[in-house]
Amino acid sequence: MAEWSKAPDSSSGLRKRAWVRTPLLTFSYVFLFCKTYIGINFLVTPYLKKVFVVETA
């Protein structure tokens, strides 16, 4: 067998990683677009306050 046949198949691995990143980027772009251009701060801000609230005793 040739040496190159021992290497892992990189053609499928790169496609899988790119496919996983695409929905995440799409969500972030849509979120930023809605927040900036449509102005849904009144919907988003209360949710973010609930998620990122740090309670102190």
PDB file of C-alpha atoms in Angstrom:
ATOM      1  CA  MET A   1       0.000   0.000   0.000  1.00  0.00           C
ATOM      2  CA  ALA A   2       1.081   3.551  -0.598  1.00  0.00           C
ATOM      3  CA  GLU A   3       1.883   5.893   2.286  1.00  0.00           C
ATOM      4  CA  TRP A   4      -0.929   8.308   1.452  1.00  0.00           C
ATOM      5  CA  SER A   5      -3.550   5.619   2.039  1.00  0.00           C
ATOM      6  CA  LYS A   6      -2.734   5.608   5.784  1.00  0.00           C
ATOM      7  CA  ALA A   7      -3.794   9.224   6.225  1.00  0.00           C
ATOM      8  CA  PRO A   8      -7.327   9.912   7.501  1.00  0.00           C
ATOM      9  CA  ASP A   9      -9.913  11.039   5.009  1.00  0.00           C
ATOM     10  CA  SER A  10      -9.876  14.812   5.442  1.00  0.00           C
ATOM     11  CA  SER A  11     -12.463  15.573   2.770  1.00  0.00           C
ATOM     12  CA  SER A  12     -15.471  14.488   4.842  1.00  0.00           C
ATOM     13  CA  GLY A  13     -14.212  15.900   8.157  1.00  0.00           C
ATOM     14  CA  LEU A  14     -13.926  19.452   6.906  1.00  0.00           C
ATOM     15  CA  ARG A  15     -17.432  19.404   5.497  1.00  0.00           C
ATOM     16  CA  LYS A  16     -18.927  18.165   8.768  1.00  0.00           C
ATOM     17  CA  ARG A  17     -17.273  20.910  10.807  1.00  0.00           C
ATOM     18  CA  ALA A  18     -18.404  23.609   8.386  1.00  0.00           C
ATOM     19  CA  TRP A  19     -21.959  22.230   8.389  1.00  0.00           C
ATOM     20  CA  VAL A  20     -22.111  22.398  12.194  1.00  0.00           C
ATOM     21  CA  ARG A  21     -20.901  26.008  12.285  1.00  0.00           C
ATOM     22  CA  THR A  22     -23.377  27.258   9.679  1.00  0.00           C
ATOM     23  CA  PRO A  23     -26.575  27.126  11.815  1.00  0.00           C
ATOM     24  CA  LEU A  24     -24.793  28.804  14.731  1.00  0.00           C
ATOM     25  CA  LEU A  25     -23.570  31.652  12.552  1.00  0.00           C
ATOM     26  CA  THR A  26     -26.995  31.989  10.961  1.00  0.00           C
ATOM     27  CA  PHE A  27     -28.647  32.299  14.381  1.00  0.00           C
ATOM     28  CA  SER A  28     -26.179  34.962  15.512  1.00  0.00           C
ATOM     29  CA  TYR A  29     -26.595  36.987  12.302  1.00  0.00           C
ATOM     30  CA  VAL A  30     -30.398  36.817  12.512  1.00  0.00           C
ATOM     31  CA  PHE A  31     -30.301  37.800  16.190  1.00  0.00           C
ATOM     32  CA  LEU A  32     -28.062  40.803  15.505  1.00  0.00           C
ATOM     33  CA  PHE A  33     -30.131  41.839  12.475  1.00  0.00           C
ATOM     34  CA  CYS A  34     -33.391  41.703  14.433  1.00  0.00           C
ATOM     35  CA  LYS A  35     -31.929  43.566  17.371  1.00  0.00           C
ATOM     36  CA  THR A  36     -30.341  46.275  15.221  1.00  0.00           C
ATOM     37  CA  TYR A  37     -32.753  46.875  12.354  1.00  0.00           C
ATOM     38  CA  ILE A  38     -36.139  45.698  13.587  1.00  0.00           C
ATOM     39  CA  GLY A  39     -35.695  46.816  17.178  1.00  0.00           C
ATOM     40  CA  ILE A  40     -36.885  43.897  19.248  1.00  0.00           C
ATOM     41  CA  ASN A  41     -35.055  44.993  22.378  1.00  0.00           C
ATOM     42  CA  PHE A  42     -38.320  44.868  24.296  1.00  0.00           C
ATOM     43  CA  LEU A  43     -38.520  41.118  23.561  1.00  0.00           C
ATOM     44  CA  VAL A  44     -34.876  40.163  23.929  1.00  0.00           C
ATOM     45  CA  THR A  45     -33.750  42.234  26.904  1.00  0.00           C
ATOM     46  CA  PRO A  46     -36.039  40.672  29.571  1.00  0.00           C
ATOM     47  CA  TYR A  47     -34.962  37.180  28.508  1.00  0.00           C
ATOM     48  CA  LEU A  48     -31.268  38.075  28.672  1.00  0.00           C
ATOM     49  CA  LYS A  49     -31.733  39.623  32.102  1.00  0.00           C
ATOM     50  CA  LYS A  50     -33.224  36.357  33.371  1.00  0.00           C
ATOM     51  CA  VAL A  51     -30.395  34.304  31.895  1.00  0.00           C
ATOM     52  CA  PHE A  52     -27.467  36.455  32.998  1.00  0.00           C
ATOM     53  CA  VAL A  53     -28.667  37.593  36.435  1.00  0.00           C
ATOM     54  CA  VAL A  54     -26.170  36.828  39.164  1.00  0.00           C
ATOM     55  CA  GLU A  55     -27.741  36.739  42.577  1.00  0.00           C
ATOM     56  CA  THR A  56     -25.690  38.005  45.480  1.00  0.00           C
ATOM     57  CA  ALA A  57     -26.372  37.138  49.090  1.00  0.00           C
TER      58      ALA A  57
END
